[in-house]
Short mmCIF file of C-alpha atoms in Angstrom, two decimals:
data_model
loop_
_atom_site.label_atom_id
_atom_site.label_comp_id
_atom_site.label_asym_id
_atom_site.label_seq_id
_atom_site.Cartn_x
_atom_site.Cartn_y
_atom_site.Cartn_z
CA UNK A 1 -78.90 48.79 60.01
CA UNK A 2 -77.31 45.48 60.03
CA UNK A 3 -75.69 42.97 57.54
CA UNK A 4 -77.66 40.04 58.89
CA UNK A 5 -80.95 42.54 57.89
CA UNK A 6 -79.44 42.46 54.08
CA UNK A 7 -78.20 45.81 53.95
CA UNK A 8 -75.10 46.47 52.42
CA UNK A 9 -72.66 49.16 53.45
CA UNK A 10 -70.29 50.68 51.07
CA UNK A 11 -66.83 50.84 52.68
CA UNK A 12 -64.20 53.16 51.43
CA UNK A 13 -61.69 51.55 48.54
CA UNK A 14 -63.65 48.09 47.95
CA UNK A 15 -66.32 47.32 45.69
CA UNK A 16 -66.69 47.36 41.64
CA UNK A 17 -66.24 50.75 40.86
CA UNK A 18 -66.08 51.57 37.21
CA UNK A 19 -62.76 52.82 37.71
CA UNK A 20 -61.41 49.54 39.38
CA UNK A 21 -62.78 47.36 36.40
CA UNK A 22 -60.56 49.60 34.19
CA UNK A 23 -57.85 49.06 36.34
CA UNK A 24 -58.02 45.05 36.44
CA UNK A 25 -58.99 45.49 32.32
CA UNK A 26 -55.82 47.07 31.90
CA UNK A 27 -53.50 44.87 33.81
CA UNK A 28 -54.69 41.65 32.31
CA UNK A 29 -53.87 43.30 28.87
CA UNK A 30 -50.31 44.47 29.73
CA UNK A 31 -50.22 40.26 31.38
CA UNK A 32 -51.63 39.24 27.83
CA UNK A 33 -49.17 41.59 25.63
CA UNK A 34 -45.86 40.29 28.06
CA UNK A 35 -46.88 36.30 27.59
CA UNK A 36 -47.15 37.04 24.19
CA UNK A 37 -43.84 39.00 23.85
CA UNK A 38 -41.92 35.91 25.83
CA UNK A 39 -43.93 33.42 23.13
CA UNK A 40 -42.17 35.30 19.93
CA UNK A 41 -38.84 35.84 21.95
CA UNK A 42 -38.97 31.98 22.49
CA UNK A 43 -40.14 30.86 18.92
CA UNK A 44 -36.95 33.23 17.59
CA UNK A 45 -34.23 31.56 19.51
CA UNK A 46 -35.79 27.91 18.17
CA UNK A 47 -36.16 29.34 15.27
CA UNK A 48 -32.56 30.58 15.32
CA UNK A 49 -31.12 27.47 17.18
CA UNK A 50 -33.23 24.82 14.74
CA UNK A 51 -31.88 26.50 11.92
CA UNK A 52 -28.05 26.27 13.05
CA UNK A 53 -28.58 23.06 13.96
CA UNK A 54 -30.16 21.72 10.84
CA UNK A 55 -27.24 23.56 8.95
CA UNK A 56 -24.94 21.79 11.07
CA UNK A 57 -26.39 18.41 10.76
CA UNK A 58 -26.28 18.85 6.66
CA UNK A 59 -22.96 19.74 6.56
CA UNK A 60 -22.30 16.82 8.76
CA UNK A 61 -23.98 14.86 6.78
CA UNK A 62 -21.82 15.93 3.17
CA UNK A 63 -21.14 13.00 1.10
CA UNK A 64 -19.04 13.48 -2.41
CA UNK A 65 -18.71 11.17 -4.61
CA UNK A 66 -15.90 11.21 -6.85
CA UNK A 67 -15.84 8.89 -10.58
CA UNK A 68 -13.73 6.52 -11.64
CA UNK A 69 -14.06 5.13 -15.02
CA UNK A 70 -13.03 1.40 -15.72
CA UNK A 71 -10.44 0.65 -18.66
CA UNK A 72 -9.31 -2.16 -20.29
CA UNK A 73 -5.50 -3.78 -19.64
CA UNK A 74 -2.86 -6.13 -17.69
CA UNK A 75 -2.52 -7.17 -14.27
CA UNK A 76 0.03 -8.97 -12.18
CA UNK A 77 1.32 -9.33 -8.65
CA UNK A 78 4.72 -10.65 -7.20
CA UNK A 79 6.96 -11.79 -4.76
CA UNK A 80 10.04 -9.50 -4.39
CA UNK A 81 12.70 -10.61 -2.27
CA UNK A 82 16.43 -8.83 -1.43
CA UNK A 83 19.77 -10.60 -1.86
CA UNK A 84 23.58 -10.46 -3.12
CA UNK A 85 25.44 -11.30 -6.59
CA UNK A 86 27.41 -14.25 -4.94
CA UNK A 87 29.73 -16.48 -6.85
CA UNK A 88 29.34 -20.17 -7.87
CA UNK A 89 33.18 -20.62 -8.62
CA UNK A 90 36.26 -19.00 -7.46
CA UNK A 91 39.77 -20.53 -6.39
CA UNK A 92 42.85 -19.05 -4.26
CA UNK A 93 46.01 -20.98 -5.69
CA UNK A 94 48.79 -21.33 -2.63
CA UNK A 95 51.77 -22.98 -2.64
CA UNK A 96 52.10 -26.62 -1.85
CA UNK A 97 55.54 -26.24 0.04
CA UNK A 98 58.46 -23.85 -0.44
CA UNK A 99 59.41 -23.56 -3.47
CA UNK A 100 60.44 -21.41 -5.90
CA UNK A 101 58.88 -19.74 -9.49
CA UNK A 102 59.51 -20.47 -12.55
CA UNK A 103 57.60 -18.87 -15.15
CA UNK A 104 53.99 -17.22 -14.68
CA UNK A 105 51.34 -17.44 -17.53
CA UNK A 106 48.71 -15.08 -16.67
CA UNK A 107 48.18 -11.29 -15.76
CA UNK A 108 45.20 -9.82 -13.59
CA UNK A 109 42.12 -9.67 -15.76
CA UNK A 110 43.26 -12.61 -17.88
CA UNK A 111 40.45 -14.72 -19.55
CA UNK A 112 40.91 -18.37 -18.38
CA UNK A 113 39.54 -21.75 -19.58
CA UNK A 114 39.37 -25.46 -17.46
CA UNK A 115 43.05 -26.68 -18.10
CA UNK A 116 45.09 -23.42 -18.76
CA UNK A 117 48.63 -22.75 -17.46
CA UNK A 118 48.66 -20.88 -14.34
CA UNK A 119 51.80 -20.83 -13.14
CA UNK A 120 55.13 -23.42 -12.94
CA UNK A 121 56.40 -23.93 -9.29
CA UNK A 122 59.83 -25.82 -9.01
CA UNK A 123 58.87 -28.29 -6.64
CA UNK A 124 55.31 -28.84 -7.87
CA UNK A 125 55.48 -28.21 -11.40
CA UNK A 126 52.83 -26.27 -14.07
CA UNK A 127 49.52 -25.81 -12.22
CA UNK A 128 46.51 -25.31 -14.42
CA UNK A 129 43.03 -23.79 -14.29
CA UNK A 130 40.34 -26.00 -12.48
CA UNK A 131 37.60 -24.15 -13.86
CA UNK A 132 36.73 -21.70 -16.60
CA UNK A 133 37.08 -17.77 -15.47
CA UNK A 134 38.93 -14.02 -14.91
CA UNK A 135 42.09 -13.96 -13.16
CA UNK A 136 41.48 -11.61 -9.95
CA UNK A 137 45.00 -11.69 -8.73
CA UNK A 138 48.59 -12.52 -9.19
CA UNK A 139 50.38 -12.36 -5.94
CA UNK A 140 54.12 -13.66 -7.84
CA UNK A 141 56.54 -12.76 -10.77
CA UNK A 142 59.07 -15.42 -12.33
CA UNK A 143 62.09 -15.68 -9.86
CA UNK A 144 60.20 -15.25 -6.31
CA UNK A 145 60.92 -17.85 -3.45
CA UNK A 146 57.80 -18.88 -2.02
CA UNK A 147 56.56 -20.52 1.35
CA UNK A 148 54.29 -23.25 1.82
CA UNK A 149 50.74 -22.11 2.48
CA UNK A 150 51.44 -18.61 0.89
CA UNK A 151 48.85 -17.17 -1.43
CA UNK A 152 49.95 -16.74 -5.00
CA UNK A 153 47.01 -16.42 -7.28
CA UNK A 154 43.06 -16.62 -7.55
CA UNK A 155 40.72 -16.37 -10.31
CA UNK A 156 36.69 -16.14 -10.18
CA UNK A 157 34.17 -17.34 -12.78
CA UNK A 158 31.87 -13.75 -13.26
CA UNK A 159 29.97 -15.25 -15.80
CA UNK A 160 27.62 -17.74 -13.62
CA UNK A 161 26.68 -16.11 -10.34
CA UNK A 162 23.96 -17.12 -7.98
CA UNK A 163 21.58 -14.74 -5.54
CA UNK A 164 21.01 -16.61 -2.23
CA UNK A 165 17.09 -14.89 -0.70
CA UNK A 166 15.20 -16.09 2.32
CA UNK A 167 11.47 -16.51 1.49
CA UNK A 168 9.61 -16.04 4.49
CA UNK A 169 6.81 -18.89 5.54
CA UNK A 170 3.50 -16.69 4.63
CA UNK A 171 5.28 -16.54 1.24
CA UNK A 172 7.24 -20.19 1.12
CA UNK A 173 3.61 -22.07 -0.26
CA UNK A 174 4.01 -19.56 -3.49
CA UNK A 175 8.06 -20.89 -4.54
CA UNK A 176 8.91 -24.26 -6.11
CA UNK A 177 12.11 -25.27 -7.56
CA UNK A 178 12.08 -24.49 -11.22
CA UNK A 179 9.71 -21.20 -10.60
CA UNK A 180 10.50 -18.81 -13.32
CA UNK A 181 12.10 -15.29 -11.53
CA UNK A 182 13.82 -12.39 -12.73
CA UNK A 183 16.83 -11.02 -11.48
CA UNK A 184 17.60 -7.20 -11.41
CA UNK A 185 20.70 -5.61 -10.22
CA UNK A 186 19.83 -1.86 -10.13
CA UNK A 187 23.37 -0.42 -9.80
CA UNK A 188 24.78 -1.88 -13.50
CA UNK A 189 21.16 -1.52 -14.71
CA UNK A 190 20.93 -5.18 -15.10
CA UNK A 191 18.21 -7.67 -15.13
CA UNK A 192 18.32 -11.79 -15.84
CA UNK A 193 15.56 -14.06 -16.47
CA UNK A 194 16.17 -17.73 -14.51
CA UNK A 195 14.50 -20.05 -12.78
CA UNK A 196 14.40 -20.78 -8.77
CA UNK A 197 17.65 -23.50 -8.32
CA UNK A 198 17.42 -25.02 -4.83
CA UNK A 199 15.48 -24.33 -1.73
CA UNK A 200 16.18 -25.75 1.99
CA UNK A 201 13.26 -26.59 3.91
CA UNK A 202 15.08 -26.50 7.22
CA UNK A 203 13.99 -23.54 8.57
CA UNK A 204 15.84 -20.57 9.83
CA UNK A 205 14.21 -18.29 12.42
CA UNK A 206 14.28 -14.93 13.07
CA UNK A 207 12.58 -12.49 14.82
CA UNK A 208 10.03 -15.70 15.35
CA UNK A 209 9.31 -15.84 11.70
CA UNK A 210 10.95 -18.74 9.90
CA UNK A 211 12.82 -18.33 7.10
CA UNK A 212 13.83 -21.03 4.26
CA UNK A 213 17.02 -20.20 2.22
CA UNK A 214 16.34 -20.25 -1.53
CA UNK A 215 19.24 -19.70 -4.54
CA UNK A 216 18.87 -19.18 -8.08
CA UNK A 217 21.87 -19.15 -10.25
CA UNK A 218 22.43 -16.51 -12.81
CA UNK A 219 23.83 -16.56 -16.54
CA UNK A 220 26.01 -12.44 -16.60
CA UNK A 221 28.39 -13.55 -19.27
CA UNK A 222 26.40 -11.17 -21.27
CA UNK A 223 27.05 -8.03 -18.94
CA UNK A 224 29.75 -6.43 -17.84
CA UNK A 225 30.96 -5.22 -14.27
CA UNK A 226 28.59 -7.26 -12.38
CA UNK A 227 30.28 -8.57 -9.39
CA UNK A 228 30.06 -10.30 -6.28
CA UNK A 229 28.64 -8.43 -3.19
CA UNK A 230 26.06 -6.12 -5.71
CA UNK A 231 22.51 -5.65 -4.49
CA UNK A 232 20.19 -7.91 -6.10
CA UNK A 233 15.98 -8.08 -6.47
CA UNK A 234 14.64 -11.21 -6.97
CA UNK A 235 10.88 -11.15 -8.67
CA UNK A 236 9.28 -14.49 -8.75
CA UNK A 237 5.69 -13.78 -10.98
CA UNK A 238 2.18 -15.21 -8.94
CA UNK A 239 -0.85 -14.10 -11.11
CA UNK A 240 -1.43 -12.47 -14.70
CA UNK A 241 -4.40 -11.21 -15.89
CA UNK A 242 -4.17 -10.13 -19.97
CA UNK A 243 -6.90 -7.63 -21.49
CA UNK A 244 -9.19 -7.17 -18.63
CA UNK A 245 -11.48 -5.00 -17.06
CA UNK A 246 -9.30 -3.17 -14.72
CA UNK A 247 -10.47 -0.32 -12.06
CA UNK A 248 -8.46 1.76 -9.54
CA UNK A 249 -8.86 -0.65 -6.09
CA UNK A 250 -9.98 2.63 -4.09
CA UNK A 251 -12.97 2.47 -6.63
CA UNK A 252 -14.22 -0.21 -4.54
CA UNK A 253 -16.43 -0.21 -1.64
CA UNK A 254 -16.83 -3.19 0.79
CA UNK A 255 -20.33 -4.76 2.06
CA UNK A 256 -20.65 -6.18 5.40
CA UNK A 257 -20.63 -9.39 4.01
CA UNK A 258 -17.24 -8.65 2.75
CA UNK A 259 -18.71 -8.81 -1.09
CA UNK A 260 -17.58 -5.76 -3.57
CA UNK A 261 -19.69 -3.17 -5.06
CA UNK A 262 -19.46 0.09 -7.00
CA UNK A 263 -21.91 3.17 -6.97
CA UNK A 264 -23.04 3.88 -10.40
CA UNK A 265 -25.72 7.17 -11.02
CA UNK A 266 -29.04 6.19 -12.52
CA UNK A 267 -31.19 8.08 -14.85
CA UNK A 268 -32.64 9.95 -12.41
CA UNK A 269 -29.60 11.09 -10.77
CA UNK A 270 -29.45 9.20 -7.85
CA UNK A 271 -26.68 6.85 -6.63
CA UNK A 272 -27.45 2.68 -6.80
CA UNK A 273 -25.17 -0.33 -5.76
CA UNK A 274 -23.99 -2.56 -8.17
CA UNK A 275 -21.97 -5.66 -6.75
CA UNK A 276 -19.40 -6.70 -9.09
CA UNK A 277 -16.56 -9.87 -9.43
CA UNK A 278 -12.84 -8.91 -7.97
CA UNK A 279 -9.92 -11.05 -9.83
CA UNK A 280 -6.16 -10.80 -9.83
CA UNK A 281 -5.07 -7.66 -7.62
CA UNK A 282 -2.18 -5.85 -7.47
CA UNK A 283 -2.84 -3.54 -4.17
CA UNK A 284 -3.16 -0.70 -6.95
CA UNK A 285 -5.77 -1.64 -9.49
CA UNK A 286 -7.97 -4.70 -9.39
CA UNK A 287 -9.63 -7.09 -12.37
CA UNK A 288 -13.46 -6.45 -12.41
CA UNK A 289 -15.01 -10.04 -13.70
CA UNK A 290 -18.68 -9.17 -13.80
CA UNK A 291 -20.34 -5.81 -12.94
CA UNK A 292 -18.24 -3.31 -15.27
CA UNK A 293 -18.13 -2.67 -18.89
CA UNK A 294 -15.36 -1.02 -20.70
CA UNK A 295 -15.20 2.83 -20.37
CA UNK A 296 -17.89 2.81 -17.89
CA UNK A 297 -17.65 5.46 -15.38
CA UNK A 298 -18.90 4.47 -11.58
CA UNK A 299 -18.37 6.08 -8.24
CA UNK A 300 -16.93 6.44 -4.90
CA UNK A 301 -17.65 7.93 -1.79
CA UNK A 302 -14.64 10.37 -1.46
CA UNK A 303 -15.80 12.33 1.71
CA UNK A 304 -18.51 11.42 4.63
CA UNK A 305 -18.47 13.84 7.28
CA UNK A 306 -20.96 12.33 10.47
CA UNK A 307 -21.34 14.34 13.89
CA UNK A 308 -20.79 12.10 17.08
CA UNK A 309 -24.16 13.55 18.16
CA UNK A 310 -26.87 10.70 18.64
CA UNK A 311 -30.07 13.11 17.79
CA UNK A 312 -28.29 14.22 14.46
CA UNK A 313 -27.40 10.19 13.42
CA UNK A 314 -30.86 9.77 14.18
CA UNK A 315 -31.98 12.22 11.65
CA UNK A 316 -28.96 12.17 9.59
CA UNK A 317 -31.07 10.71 6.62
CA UNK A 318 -33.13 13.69 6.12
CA UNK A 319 -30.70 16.04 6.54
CA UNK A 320 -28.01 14.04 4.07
CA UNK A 321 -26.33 16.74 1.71
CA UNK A 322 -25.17 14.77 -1.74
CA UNK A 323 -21.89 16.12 -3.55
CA UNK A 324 -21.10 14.86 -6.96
CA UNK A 325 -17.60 15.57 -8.79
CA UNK A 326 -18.48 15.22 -12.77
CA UNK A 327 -15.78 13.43 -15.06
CA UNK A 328 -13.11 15.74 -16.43
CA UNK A 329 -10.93 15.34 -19.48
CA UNK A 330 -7.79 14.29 -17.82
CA UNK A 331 -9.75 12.34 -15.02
CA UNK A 332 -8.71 9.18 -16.32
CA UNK A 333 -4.91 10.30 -16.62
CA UNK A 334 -5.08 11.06 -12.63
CA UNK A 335 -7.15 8.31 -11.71
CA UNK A 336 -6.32 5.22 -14.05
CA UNK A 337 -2.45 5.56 -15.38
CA UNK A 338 -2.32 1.32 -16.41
CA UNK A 339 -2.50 -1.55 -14.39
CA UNK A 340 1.03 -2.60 -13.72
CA UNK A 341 2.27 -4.82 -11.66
CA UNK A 342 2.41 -5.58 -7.62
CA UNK A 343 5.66 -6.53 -5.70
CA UNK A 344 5.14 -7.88 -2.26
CA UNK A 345 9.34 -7.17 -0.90
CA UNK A 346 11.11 -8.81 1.43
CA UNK A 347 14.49 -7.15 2.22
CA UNK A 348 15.86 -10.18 4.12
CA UNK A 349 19.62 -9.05 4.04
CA UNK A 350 21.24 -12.21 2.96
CA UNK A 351 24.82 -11.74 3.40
CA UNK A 352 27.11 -12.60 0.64
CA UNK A 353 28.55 -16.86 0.54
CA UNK A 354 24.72 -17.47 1.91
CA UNK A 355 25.20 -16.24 5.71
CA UNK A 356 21.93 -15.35 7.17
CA UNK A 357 21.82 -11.85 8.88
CA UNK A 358 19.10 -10.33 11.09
#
């Protein structure tokens, strides 16, 4: 028999047998059971990998706010500038020509007024005081031949003094002549209330900022041991706010268009913007206009961790984790200890008789 007669001949290993269907059966199962073991190795290391990664992108994605709680005072900021006692009057008596004395008046630490004996020199005569003040030396006793030119006694006036200060030109718009300013000299615990004397408006320059030398004269008669050459602090006053809403400046956050607003926690618990009116500033605390009542506590964003990773900025608003510190008792003793006052200083190092150093 032939094939092309439609006879089919069995040949040995080929053909469905019943016992190669099994076989085939068998190995798609075991092909079935391995895809699906691979499928639920896969889904666990997403599983395992989403779940570290969502953990990381909420912790990146911590923000604590921290409360602040707005109280009612006094505000000011300053000008501060660095200078030396300097004084106004003082006189070195020499002698005219050789010459001999005759009698001396005064001793060291001798109380002088304008006209007092000084000394009598035999070929000058009595010379007197030209000005009232404290006798700071006496170089000669009755009896002593002197030369011409040679130094025989000086006094000082102690009582008016003046502090010569450079005011810088970002600062020079702020200081007039006649500008009330106090004057504090910190080593004899000393402070003066005057008013700014002179100011030259020919520049000096240094380290290309230009400097204008200011003086204001100062009335010590009423303290003791204050002498020339002592560090002084001059404090001329800019802006005073009285009984105001005052809050901590770090309170504040900043909108892009440079306006300033505070977080404050609604009802439901959630944080809301609330733009509010900046006044006098001191760099520390800040007057609060419009926005704030007294004793009202608002918020900050203390801490806001972000990843660098694009995908988790991209979903870093679902995954946001909100921290919120609660007031405590002695909250507002850390956070809001007065308003105070600001001092802008400029340690210019005038050198005593007005000299301008670098």
């Amino acid at each position: 028999m032939t094939e092309s007669e439609n006879e089919k001949i069995e040949r040995p290993g080929t053909g469905n047998t019943p016992e190669t269907g099994a076989l085939k059966a068998k190995k798609k199962r075991r092909r079935r059971i391995r895809r699906i073991l691979w499928i639920f190795v896969i889904l666990v290391v997403f599983s395992a990998a989403g779940y570290v990664g969502y953990s990381k992108l909420k912790s990146d994605y911590t923000i604590v706010y921290e409360p602040y709680t707005a109280t009612r005072g006094s505000i000011s900021n300053s000008l501060s500038f660095s200078g030396t006692m300097q004084l106004i009057d003082s006189k070195t008596y020499t002698a005219a020509s050789d010459g001999k004395i005759r009698e001396v008046y005064v001793r060291v630490g001798d109380h002088v007024e304008k006209g007092d004996r000084l000394y009598r020199l035999s070929s000058k005569g009595i010379v007197e005081a030209e000005f009232a003040g404290t006798v700071n030396a006496v170089n000669i006793a009755q009896g002593d031949e002197v030369l011409s030119g040679e130094s025989l006694l000086s006094i000082a006036d102690f009582d008016r003094m003046r502090v010569t200060i450079r005011v810088g030109e970002s600062d020079i718009a702020s200081v007039y002549t006649g500008q009330p300013c106090r004057i504090t000299v910190a080593s004899a615990e000393a402070s003066y209330d005057s008013v700014i004397q002179t100011i030259d408006y020919i520049s000096y320059t240094g380290n290309n900022v230009a400097y204008y030398t200011t003086t204001v004269e100062v009335d010590t008669s009423g303290t003791q041991n204050i002498y020339p050459g002592m560090q002084a602090t001059v404090t001329v006053p800019l802006e005073e706010a009285a009984d105001v809403i005052i809050l901590k400046m770090e309170a504040l956050s900043t909108a892009r268009d440079n306006t300033a607003f505070v977080y404050k926690e609604t009802a439901e618990g959630e944080m809301t913007e609330v733009p509010v009116t900046v006044g006098v500033s001191n760099g520390n605390y800040v007057e609060i206009r419009s926005g704030l009542s007294e004793g009202e506590t608002i918020y900050r964003v203390a801490e806001k961790e972000e990843t660098a990773s694009g995908l988790a900025s991209l979903f870093s608003g679902l995954f946001t984790n909100r921290q919120v510190n609660r007031q405590t008792n002695n909250w507002d003793n850390r956070n809001n200890n007065g308003g105070g006052s600001m001092t802008r200083n400029n340690n210019n190092g005038t050198q005593p008789g007005g000299s301008r150093g670098n």
